[in-house]
Short mmCIF file of N, CA, C and O in Angstrom, two decimals:
data_model
loop_
_atom_site.label_atom_id
_atom_site.label_comp_id
_atom_site.label_asym_id
_atom_site.label_seq_id
_atom_site.Cartn_x
_atom_site.Cartn_y
_atom_site.Cartn_z
N ILE A 9 103.91 92.66 105.04
CA ILE A 9 104.24 93.14 103.72
C ILE A 9 103.47 92.31 102.71
O ILE A 9 103.56 91.09 102.71
N ASP A 10 102.70 92.97 101.87
CA ASP A 10 102.02 92.33 100.75
C ASP A 10 102.73 92.81 99.49
O ASP A 10 102.88 94.01 99.28
N GLY A 11 103.17 91.86 98.69
CA GLY A 11 103.90 92.25 97.49
C GLY A 11 104.00 91.12 96.49
O GLY A 11 103.41 90.06 96.66
N ALA A 12 104.79 91.39 95.46
CA ALA A 12 104.94 90.44 94.36
C ALA A 12 106.13 89.53 94.60
O ALA A 12 107.20 89.97 94.98
N MET A 13 105.89 88.26 94.36
CA MET A 13 106.96 87.27 94.37
C MET A 13 107.08 86.75 92.94
O MET A 13 106.08 86.51 92.27
N VAL A 14 108.31 86.61 92.51
CA VAL A 14 108.58 86.21 91.13
C VAL A 14 109.51 85.01 91.11
O VAL A 14 110.24 84.74 92.07
N HIS A 15 109.51 84.33 89.98
CA HIS A 15 110.50 83.28 89.74
C HIS A 15 111.87 83.96 89.75
O HIS A 15 111.99 85.09 89.24
N PRO A 16 112.89 83.33 90.29
CA PRO A 16 114.21 83.97 90.36
C PRO A 16 114.71 84.52 89.01
O PRO A 16 115.40 85.54 88.98
N GLU A 17 114.34 83.89 87.91
CA GLU A 17 114.75 84.39 86.59
C GLU A 17 114.14 85.74 86.25
O GLU A 17 114.64 86.47 85.40
N LYS A 18 113.02 86.08 86.90
CA LYS A 18 112.31 87.32 86.60
C LYS A 18 112.60 88.42 87.62
O LYS A 18 112.06 89.52 87.52
N PHE A 19 113.45 88.12 88.59
CA PHE A 19 113.74 89.07 89.66
C PHE A 19 114.38 90.35 89.12
O PHE A 19 115.30 90.30 88.31
N GLY A 20 113.86 91.49 89.55
CA GLY A 20 114.45 92.78 89.20
C GLY A 20 114.13 93.28 87.80
O GLY A 20 114.68 94.29 87.37
N LYS A 21 113.23 92.63 87.10
CA LYS A 21 112.91 93.03 85.72
C LYS A 21 112.03 94.28 85.65
O LYS A 21 111.95 94.91 84.61
N GLY A 22 111.34 94.58 86.74
CA GLY A 22 110.50 95.78 86.76
C GLY A 22 109.07 95.53 86.36
O GLY A 22 108.72 94.51 85.77
N VAL A 23 108.26 96.52 86.66
CA VAL A 23 106.81 96.41 86.45
C VAL A 23 106.43 96.32 84.97
O VAL A 23 105.41 95.73 84.62
N LYS A 24 107.26 96.87 84.09
CA LYS A 24 106.92 96.82 82.66
C LYS A 24 106.95 95.41 82.10
O LYS A 24 106.41 95.15 81.04
N HIS A 25 107.54 94.46 82.83
CA HIS A 25 107.58 93.07 82.39
C HIS A 25 106.46 92.23 82.99
O HIS A 25 106.42 91.02 82.79
N LEU A 26 105.57 92.87 83.72
CA LEU A 26 104.43 92.15 84.30
C LEU A 26 103.23 92.23 83.36
O LEU A 26 102.80 93.31 83.00
N ASN A 27 102.72 91.08 83.00
CA ASN A 27 101.49 91.02 82.21
C ASN A 27 100.36 90.39 83.00
O ASN A 27 99.22 90.80 82.89
N THR A 28 100.69 89.36 83.80
CA THR A 28 99.69 88.65 84.58
C THR A 28 100.17 88.48 86.01
O THR A 28 101.29 88.05 86.24
N LEU A 29 99.28 88.80 86.94
CA LEU A 29 99.56 88.71 88.36
C LEU A 29 98.52 87.79 88.99
O LEU A 29 97.32 88.00 88.82
N ALA A 30 98.98 86.75 89.68
CA ALA A 30 98.05 85.83 90.34
C ALA A 30 97.83 86.26 91.79
O ALA A 30 98.76 86.71 92.46
N ILE A 31 96.58 86.10 92.23
CA ILE A 31 96.22 86.41 93.61
C ILE A 31 95.28 85.33 94.12
O ILE A 31 94.65 84.63 93.33
N VAL A 32 95.18 85.21 95.44
CA VAL A 32 94.16 84.36 96.03
C VAL A 32 92.83 85.11 95.91
O VAL A 32 92.76 86.31 96.16
N ALA A 33 91.79 84.41 95.50
CA ALA A 33 90.48 85.03 95.33
C ALA A 33 90.09 85.81 96.57
O ALA A 33 90.21 85.31 97.69
N GLY A 34 89.68 87.04 96.35
CA GLY A 34 89.28 87.90 97.45
C GLY A 34 90.38 88.82 97.93
O GLY A 34 90.12 89.80 98.61
N PHE A 35 91.62 88.53 97.58
CA PHE A 35 92.75 89.37 97.96
C PHE A 35 92.81 90.54 96.99
O PHE A 35 92.61 90.36 95.79
N THR A 36 93.09 91.73 97.46
CA THR A 36 93.15 92.90 96.60
C THR A 36 94.59 93.40 96.48
O THR A 36 95.18 93.82 97.47
N PRO A 37 95.15 93.36 95.28
CA PRO A 37 96.51 93.86 95.09
C PRO A 37 96.49 95.38 94.91
O PRO A 37 96.68 95.91 93.81
N ALA A 38 96.24 96.10 96.01
CA ALA A 38 96.03 97.54 95.96
C ALA A 38 97.16 98.29 95.25
O ALA A 38 96.91 99.26 94.54
N ALA A 39 98.37 97.83 95.40
CA ALA A 39 99.51 98.51 94.79
C ALA A 39 99.48 98.45 93.26
O ALA A 39 100.21 99.18 92.59
N TYR A 40 98.60 97.61 92.71
CA TYR A 40 98.54 97.43 91.25
C TYR A 40 97.21 97.91 90.66
O TYR A 40 96.96 97.71 89.47
N ASN A 41 96.38 98.55 91.46
CA ASN A 41 95.06 98.96 90.98
C ASN A 41 95.13 99.82 89.72
O ASN A 41 94.34 99.63 88.79
N GLN A 42 96.04 100.76 89.67
CA GLN A 42 96.15 101.65 88.51
C GLN A 42 96.49 100.87 87.24
O GLN A 42 95.89 101.09 86.19
N LEU A 43 97.44 99.94 87.33
CA LEU A 43 97.81 99.13 86.16
C LEU A 43 96.64 98.28 85.68
O LEU A 43 96.44 98.11 84.48
N VAL A 44 95.86 97.76 86.62
CA VAL A 44 94.69 96.95 86.26
C VAL A 44 93.65 97.83 85.57
O VAL A 44 93.10 97.46 84.53
N ARG A 45 93.39 99.02 86.15
CA ARG A 45 92.42 99.95 85.54
C ARG A 45 92.82 100.34 84.13
O ARG A 45 91.99 100.48 83.25
N GLU A 46 94.12 100.51 83.92
CA GLU A 46 94.63 100.91 82.60
C GLU A 46 94.76 99.71 81.65
O GLU A 46 95.24 99.87 80.53
N LYS A 47 94.36 98.54 82.12
CA LYS A 47 94.43 97.29 81.34
C LYS A 47 95.85 96.95 80.91
O LYS A 47 96.08 96.33 79.88
N LYS A 48 96.82 97.33 81.75
CA LYS A 48 98.22 96.99 81.51
C LYS A 48 98.62 95.73 82.28
O LYS A 48 99.72 95.23 82.11
N LEU A 49 97.70 95.24 83.12
CA LEU A 49 97.98 94.07 83.94
C LEU A 49 96.70 93.27 84.11
O LEU A 49 95.65 93.82 84.44
N LYS A 50 96.81 91.95 83.88
CA LYS A 50 95.69 91.05 84.08
C LYS A 50 95.85 90.37 85.44
O LYS A 50 96.95 90.05 85.85
N ILE A 51 94.73 90.16 86.10
CA ILE A 51 94.72 89.48 87.39
C ILE A 51 94.14 88.08 87.20
O ILE A 51 93.09 87.92 86.60
N LEU A 52 94.84 87.09 87.72
CA LEU A 52 94.35 85.71 87.72
C LEU A 52 94.04 85.35 89.17
O LEU A 52 94.94 85.37 90.01
N GLU A 53 92.78 85.06 89.45
CA GLU A 53 92.39 84.67 90.80
C GLU A 53 92.42 83.15 90.92
O GLU A 53 91.90 82.45 90.06
N VAL A 54 93.02 82.67 91.98
CA VAL A 54 93.03 81.24 92.29
C VAL A 54 92.39 81.05 93.66
O VAL A 54 92.31 81.99 94.44
N PHE A 55 91.96 79.84 93.95
CA PHE A 55 91.22 79.61 95.19
C PHE A 55 92.04 78.92 96.28
O PHE A 55 91.58 78.83 97.41
N HIS A 56 93.23 78.47 95.95
CA HIS A 56 94.05 77.77 96.93
C HIS A 56 95.47 78.34 96.91
O HIS A 56 96.01 78.65 95.85
N TYR A 57 96.04 78.44 98.09
CA TYR A 57 97.38 79.02 98.21
C TYR A 57 98.41 78.20 97.43
O TYR A 57 99.31 78.76 96.81
N LYS A 58 98.27 76.88 97.46
CA LYS A 58 99.20 76.04 96.71
C LYS A 58 99.14 76.37 95.22
O LYS A 58 100.16 76.47 94.54
N SER A 59 97.93 76.57 94.71
CA SER A 59 97.77 76.94 93.30
C SER A 59 98.43 78.27 92.99
O SER A 59 99.05 78.45 91.95
N LEU A 60 98.29 79.22 93.92
CA LEU A 60 98.90 80.53 93.73
C LEU A 60 100.41 80.38 93.55
O LEU A 60 100.99 80.89 92.59
N LEU A 61 101.04 79.66 94.47
CA LEU A 61 102.49 79.52 94.42
C LEU A 61 102.94 78.71 93.22
O LEU A 61 103.95 79.06 92.58
N THR A 62 102.22 77.67 92.88
CA THR A 62 102.65 76.87 91.72
C THR A 62 102.49 77.63 90.42
O THR A 62 103.25 77.39 89.47
N GLN A 63 101.55 78.57 90.35
CA GLN A 63 101.44 79.43 89.16
C GLN A 63 102.75 80.22 88.97
O GLN A 63 103.23 80.37 87.85
N GLY A 64 103.27 80.75 90.06
CA GLY A 64 104.52 81.50 89.98
C GLY A 64 105.74 80.62 89.72
O GLY A 64 106.60 80.95 88.91
N ILE A 65 105.79 79.49 90.42
CA ILE A 65 106.93 78.58 90.26
C ILE A 65 107.02 78.08 88.82
O ILE A 65 108.11 78.00 88.25
N SER A 66 105.88 77.74 88.23
CA SER A 66 105.86 77.20 86.86
C SER A 66 105.93 78.29 85.79
O SER A 66 105.92 77.99 84.61
N LYS A 67 105.96 79.55 86.23
CA LYS A 67 106.03 80.72 85.34
C LYS A 67 104.80 80.85 84.44
O LYS A 67 104.87 81.41 83.36
N LYS A 68 103.66 80.34 84.90
CA LYS A 68 102.41 80.52 84.16
C LYS A 68 101.90 81.95 84.31
O LYS A 68 101.09 82.41 83.52
N VAL A 69 102.39 82.63 85.35
CA VAL A 69 102.11 84.05 85.56
C VAL A 69 103.45 84.74 85.78
O VAL A 69 104.45 84.10 86.09
N ASP A 70 103.45 86.04 85.62
CA ASP A 70 104.70 86.78 85.79
C ASP A 70 105.06 86.99 87.26
O ASP A 70 106.23 87.11 87.61
N ALA A 71 104.04 87.03 88.12
CA ALA A 71 104.27 87.20 89.55
C ALA A 71 103.02 86.76 90.30
O ALA A 71 101.94 86.68 89.73
N ILE A 72 103.22 86.49 91.59
CA ILE A 72 102.08 86.27 92.47
C ILE A 72 102.09 87.41 93.48
O ILE A 72 103.14 87.94 93.82
N TYR A 73 100.92 87.78 93.95
CA TYR A 73 100.81 88.86 94.93
C TYR A 73 100.18 88.29 96.19
O TYR A 73 99.10 87.71 96.14
N SER A 74 100.89 88.44 97.30
CA SER A 74 100.41 87.84 98.54
C SER A 74 101.12 88.48 99.73
O SER A 74 101.98 89.35 99.56
N ASN A 75 100.79 87.99 100.92
CA ASN A 75 101.56 88.36 102.09
C ASN A 75 102.87 87.59 101.99
O ASN A 75 102.88 86.36 101.88
N ILE A 76 103.97 88.30 102.02
CA ILE A 76 105.28 87.69 101.78
C ILE A 76 105.64 86.66 102.84
O ILE A 76 106.13 85.58 102.53
N SER A 77 105.39 86.97 104.10
CA SER A 77 105.73 86.03 105.18
C SER A 77 104.95 84.72 105.04
O SER A 77 105.51 83.64 105.22
N VAL A 78 103.69 84.83 104.71
CA VAL A 78 102.87 83.63 104.53
C VAL A 78 103.40 82.80 103.36
O VAL A 78 103.56 81.59 103.47
N SER A 79 103.69 83.46 102.25
CA SER A 79 104.20 82.73 101.08
C SER A 79 105.54 82.08 101.36
O SER A 79 105.79 80.93 100.98
N GLN A 80 106.44 82.80 102.03
CA GLN A 80 107.75 82.23 102.33
C GLN A 80 107.61 81.02 103.25
O GLN A 80 108.29 80.01 103.08
N HIS A 81 106.73 81.12 104.22
CA HIS A 81 106.49 79.99 105.13
C HIS A 81 105.95 78.79 104.34
O HIS A 81 106.41 77.66 104.51
N TYR A 82 104.97 79.04 103.49
CA TYR A 82 104.35 77.97 102.71
C TYR A 82 105.37 77.33 101.76
O TYR A 82 105.44 76.11 101.64
N LEU A 83 106.19 78.16 101.10
CA LEU A 83 107.21 77.63 100.20
C LEU A 83 108.21 76.74 100.96
O LEU A 83 108.58 75.67 100.48
N LYS A 84 108.61 77.18 102.12
CA LYS A 84 109.63 76.46 102.88
C LYS A 84 109.09 75.18 103.53
O LYS A 84 109.70 74.12 103.42
N TYR A 85 107.94 75.29 104.20
CA TYR A 85 107.48 74.18 105.02
C TYR A 85 106.44 73.28 104.37
O TYR A 85 106.30 72.13 104.76
N VAL A 86 105.70 73.78 103.42
CA VAL A 86 104.66 72.96 102.79
C VAL A 86 105.16 72.41 101.45
O VAL A 86 105.11 71.21 101.21
N LEU A 87 105.65 73.30 100.59
CA LEU A 87 106.12 72.85 99.28
C LEU A 87 107.56 72.37 99.28
O LEU A 87 108.01 71.75 98.31
N LYS A 88 108.29 72.69 100.35
CA LYS A 88 109.71 72.31 100.47
C LYS A 88 110.55 72.88 99.32
O LYS A 88 111.47 72.26 98.83
N LYS A 89 110.19 74.10 98.89
CA LYS A 89 110.91 74.80 97.82
C LYS A 89 111.14 76.24 98.26
O LYS A 89 110.58 77.18 97.70
N PRO A 90 112.00 76.45 99.27
CA PRO A 90 112.11 77.79 99.88
C PRO A 90 112.61 78.89 98.95
O PRO A 90 112.32 80.06 99.17
N ASN A 91 113.32 78.54 97.91
CA ASN A 91 113.88 79.56 97.01
C ASN A 91 113.22 79.58 95.63
O ASN A 91 113.74 80.19 94.71
N ALA A 92 112.07 78.93 95.52
CA ALA A 92 111.41 78.83 94.21
C ALA A 92 110.85 80.16 93.74
O ALA A 92 110.74 80.40 92.54
N LEU A 93 110.50 81.05 94.68
CA LEU A 93 110.01 82.39 94.35
C LEU A 93 110.71 83.37 95.27
O LEU A 93 111.05 83.04 96.39
N ARG A 94 110.89 84.60 94.77
CA ARG A 94 111.53 85.65 95.55
C ARG A 94 110.66 86.89 95.60
O ARG A 94 110.09 87.29 94.58
N PHE A 95 110.60 87.49 96.76
CA PHE A 95 109.96 88.79 96.89
C PHE A 95 110.80 89.79 96.11
O PHE A 95 112.01 89.85 96.27
N ASP A 96 110.17 90.57 95.24
CA ASP A 96 110.88 91.56 94.44
C ASP A 96 110.50 92.96 94.93
O ASP A 96 109.46 93.50 94.55
N PRO A 97 111.35 93.56 95.78
CA PRO A 97 111.03 94.88 96.33
C PRO A 97 111.09 96.01 95.30
O PRO A 97 110.68 97.13 95.61
N SER A 98 111.54 95.70 94.09
CA SER A 98 111.51 96.73 93.04
C SER A 98 110.11 96.88 92.45
O SER A 98 109.85 97.85 91.73
N LEU A 99 109.23 95.94 92.75
CA LEU A 99 107.85 96.00 92.29
C LEU A 99 106.99 96.60 93.40
O LEU A 99 107.36 96.55 94.57
N PRO A 100 105.85 97.18 93.04
CA PRO A 100 105.00 97.80 94.06
C PRO A 100 104.62 96.81 95.17
O PRO A 100 104.31 95.65 94.90
N PHE A 101 104.67 97.29 96.41
CA PHE A 101 104.25 96.49 97.55
C PHE A 101 103.68 97.41 98.61
O PHE A 101 103.84 98.63 98.54
N THR A 102 102.98 96.83 99.57
CA THR A 102 102.44 97.61 100.67
C THR A 102 102.92 97.00 101.98
O THR A 102 103.01 95.78 102.12
N LYS A 103 103.25 97.87 102.89
CA LYS A 103 103.63 97.45 104.24
C LYS A 103 102.56 98.01 105.15
O LYS A 103 102.37 99.23 105.21
N SER A 104 101.85 97.13 105.82
CA SER A 104 100.74 97.59 106.64
C SER A 104 100.81 96.94 108.02
O SER A 104 101.63 96.08 108.28
N THR A 105 99.92 97.37 108.86
CA THR A 105 99.82 96.84 110.20
C THR A 105 98.42 96.31 110.43
O THR A 105 97.50 96.59 109.64
N ARG A 106 98.26 95.60 111.50
CA ARG A 106 96.95 95.11 111.90
C ARG A 106 96.53 95.89 113.14
O ARG A 106 97.37 96.27 113.94
N HIS A 107 95.26 96.10 113.29
CA HIS A 107 94.75 96.89 114.41
C HIS A 107 93.64 96.13 115.12
O HIS A 107 92.90 95.37 114.50
N LEU A 108 93.54 96.36 116.40
CA LEU A 108 92.48 95.78 117.22
C LEU A 108 91.61 96.91 117.73
O LEU A 108 92.13 97.91 118.24
N SER A 109 90.32 96.78 117.57
CA SER A 109 89.44 97.83 118.08
C SER A 109 88.13 97.20 118.56
O SER A 109 87.73 96.13 118.10
N THR A 110 87.49 97.90 119.48
CA THR A 110 86.19 97.47 119.98
C THR A 110 85.52 98.66 120.66
O THR A 110 86.18 99.48 121.29
N ILE A 111 84.23 98.74 120.52
CA ILE A 111 83.47 99.77 121.23
C ILE A 111 82.97 99.21 122.56
O ILE A 111 82.98 99.88 123.57
N LYS A 112 82.58 97.95 122.55
CA LYS A 112 81.94 97.36 123.71
C LYS A 112 82.92 96.86 124.79
O LYS A 112 82.54 96.69 125.93
N HIS A 113 84.16 96.58 124.40
CA HIS A 113 85.11 95.96 125.33
C HIS A 113 86.46 96.68 125.33
O HIS A 113 87.48 96.09 124.98
N PRO A 114 86.51 97.95 125.71
CA PRO A 114 87.77 98.70 125.67
C PRO A 114 88.86 98.09 126.55
O PRO A 114 90.05 98.25 126.26
N GLY A 115 88.50 97.36 127.58
CA GLY A 115 89.49 96.72 128.44
C GLY A 115 90.34 95.71 127.70
O GLY A 115 91.53 95.53 128.02
N ILE A 116 89.77 95.06 126.69
CA ILE A 116 90.53 94.10 125.88
C ILE A 116 91.66 94.81 125.14
O ILE A 116 92.79 94.32 125.11
N VAL A 117 91.37 95.96 124.58
CA VAL A 117 92.39 96.71 123.85
C VAL A 117 93.48 97.18 124.82
O VAL A 117 94.67 97.09 124.52
N ILE A 118 93.08 97.67 125.97
CA ILE A 118 94.04 98.14 126.97
C ILE A 118 94.95 96.98 127.40
O ILE A 118 96.19 97.12 127.44
N ASN A 119 94.36 95.83 127.70
CA ASN A 119 95.15 94.67 128.11
C ASN A 119 96.06 94.17 127.00
O ASN A 119 97.20 93.77 127.25
N PHE A 120 95.56 94.20 125.77
CA PHE A 120 96.38 93.76 124.64
C PHE A 120 97.57 94.70 124.43
O PHE A 120 98.69 94.25 124.21
N ASN A 121 97.33 96.00 124.54
CA ASN A 121 98.43 96.96 124.41
C ASN A 121 99.48 96.73 125.49
O ASN A 121 100.68 96.80 125.23
N LYS A 122 99.04 96.48 126.72
CA LYS A 122 99.98 96.18 127.81
C LYS A 122 100.78 94.92 127.51
O LYS A 122 101.98 94.86 127.74
N PHE A 123 100.08 93.91 126.98
CA PHE A 123 100.74 92.65 126.62
C PHE A 123 101.84 92.91 125.59
O PHE A 123 102.95 92.40 125.71
N LEU A 124 101.52 93.70 124.57
CA LEU A 124 102.51 93.99 123.53
C LEU A 124 103.74 94.70 124.10
O LEU A 124 104.87 94.40 123.71
N VAL A 125 103.53 95.63 125.00
CA VAL A 125 104.65 96.35 125.63
C VAL A 125 105.44 95.41 126.54
O VAL A 125 106.67 95.36 126.47
N ASN A 126 104.74 94.66 127.38
CA ASN A 126 105.41 93.80 128.36
C ASN A 126 106.12 92.60 127.74
O ASN A 126 107.02 92.04 128.35
N HIS A 127 105.69 92.20 126.55
CA HIS A 127 106.28 91.03 125.90
C HIS A 127 106.99 91.38 124.59
O HIS A 127 107.13 90.53 123.71
N HIS A 128 107.42 92.63 124.48
CA HIS A 128 108.07 93.09 123.25
C HIS A 128 109.23 92.19 122.83
O HIS A 128 109.36 91.82 121.67
N ASP A 129 110.09 91.82 123.79
CA ASP A 129 111.25 90.99 123.46
C ASP A 129 110.84 89.62 122.94
O ASP A 129 111.39 89.13 121.95
N LYS A 130 109.85 89.00 123.58
CA LYS A 130 109.37 87.69 123.14
C LYS A 130 108.73 87.77 121.75
O LYS A 130 108.92 86.89 120.92
N ILE A 131 108.00 88.84 121.52
CA ILE A 131 107.36 89.04 120.21
C ILE A 131 108.42 89.22 119.14
O ILE A 131 108.31 88.65 118.04
N SER A 132 109.46 89.99 119.43
CA SER A 132 110.56 90.19 118.48
C SER A 132 111.24 88.86 118.14
O SER A 132 111.58 88.61 116.98
N ILE A 133 111.44 88.03 119.14
CA ILE A 133 112.05 86.71 118.92
C ILE A 133 111.17 85.85 118.02
O ILE A 133 111.66 85.19 117.09
N LEU A 134 109.86 85.87 118.27
CA LEU A 134 108.94 85.11 117.42
C LEU A 134 108.93 85.63 115.99
O LEU A 134 108.90 84.85 115.04
N LYS A 135 108.94 86.96 115.83
CA LYS A 135 108.98 87.54 114.48
C LYS A 135 110.23 87.08 113.75
O LYS A 135 110.18 86.74 112.56
N GLN A 136 111.35 87.08 114.46
CA GLN A 136 112.61 86.66 113.84
C GLN A 136 112.57 85.17 113.52
O GLN A 136 112.97 84.75 112.43
N LYS A 137 112.07 84.37 114.45
CA LYS A 137 112.01 82.91 114.25
C LYS A 137 111.20 82.56 113.01
O LYS A 137 111.57 81.68 112.24
N TYR A 138 110.08 83.25 112.82
CA TYR A 138 109.20 82.92 111.70
C TYR A 138 109.39 83.82 110.48
O TYR A 138 108.65 83.74 109.51
N GLY A 139 110.41 84.68 110.51
CA GLY A 139 110.75 85.50 109.35
C GLY A 139 109.70 86.51 108.95
O GLY A 139 109.57 86.83 107.77
N VAL A 140 108.95 87.01 109.92
CA VAL A 140 107.83 87.89 109.62
C VAL A 140 108.26 89.15 108.87
O VAL A 140 107.54 89.63 108.02
N GLU A 141 109.42 89.66 109.15
CA GLU A 141 109.86 90.90 108.50
C GLU A 141 111.11 90.69 107.65
O GLU A 141 111.79 91.64 107.30
N ASP A 142 111.39 89.45 107.27
CA ASP A 142 112.59 89.16 106.49
C ASP A 142 112.56 89.71 105.08
O ASP A 142 113.60 89.95 104.48
N ALA A 143 111.40 89.93 104.54
CA ALA A 143 111.27 90.31 103.13
C ALA A 143 112.02 91.59 102.79
O ALA A 143 112.53 91.74 101.68
N LEU A 144 112.11 92.52 103.73
CA LEU A 144 112.77 93.80 103.43
C LEU A 144 114.24 93.82 103.85
O LEU A 144 114.90 94.83 103.70
N ARG A 145 114.75 92.73 104.33
CA ARG A 145 116.17 92.67 104.72
C ARG A 145 117.03 92.26 103.58
O ARG A 145 116.69 91.61 102.69
#
């Protein structure tokens, strides 16, 4: 899930209260493209994940846009501030998947698919342990 995380004071305020959105340089906040095109939202690019999160924590921006699981992990284990920002599901977000493909080595894809099926329970435990899908709960 890629979405907006806000300071708890700004949670649930809605998209009309967003003026500036911080992102890691090179990251594309696709869910906000229309607002950016209409000049209703400014994007601030930062080069380090710590800078991204501190922009949101200090309220220098209205929200940060990132992968929610990565941000939650970083807030909890690196910055030691697990509740400093909250994913706001009332703001635009995208839920996507990752895919593996190859033309030259189809056996790798077949083996990986078998691995995913055969280790589904272990993968689910790891997802739960690391909060990979906690943002929508």
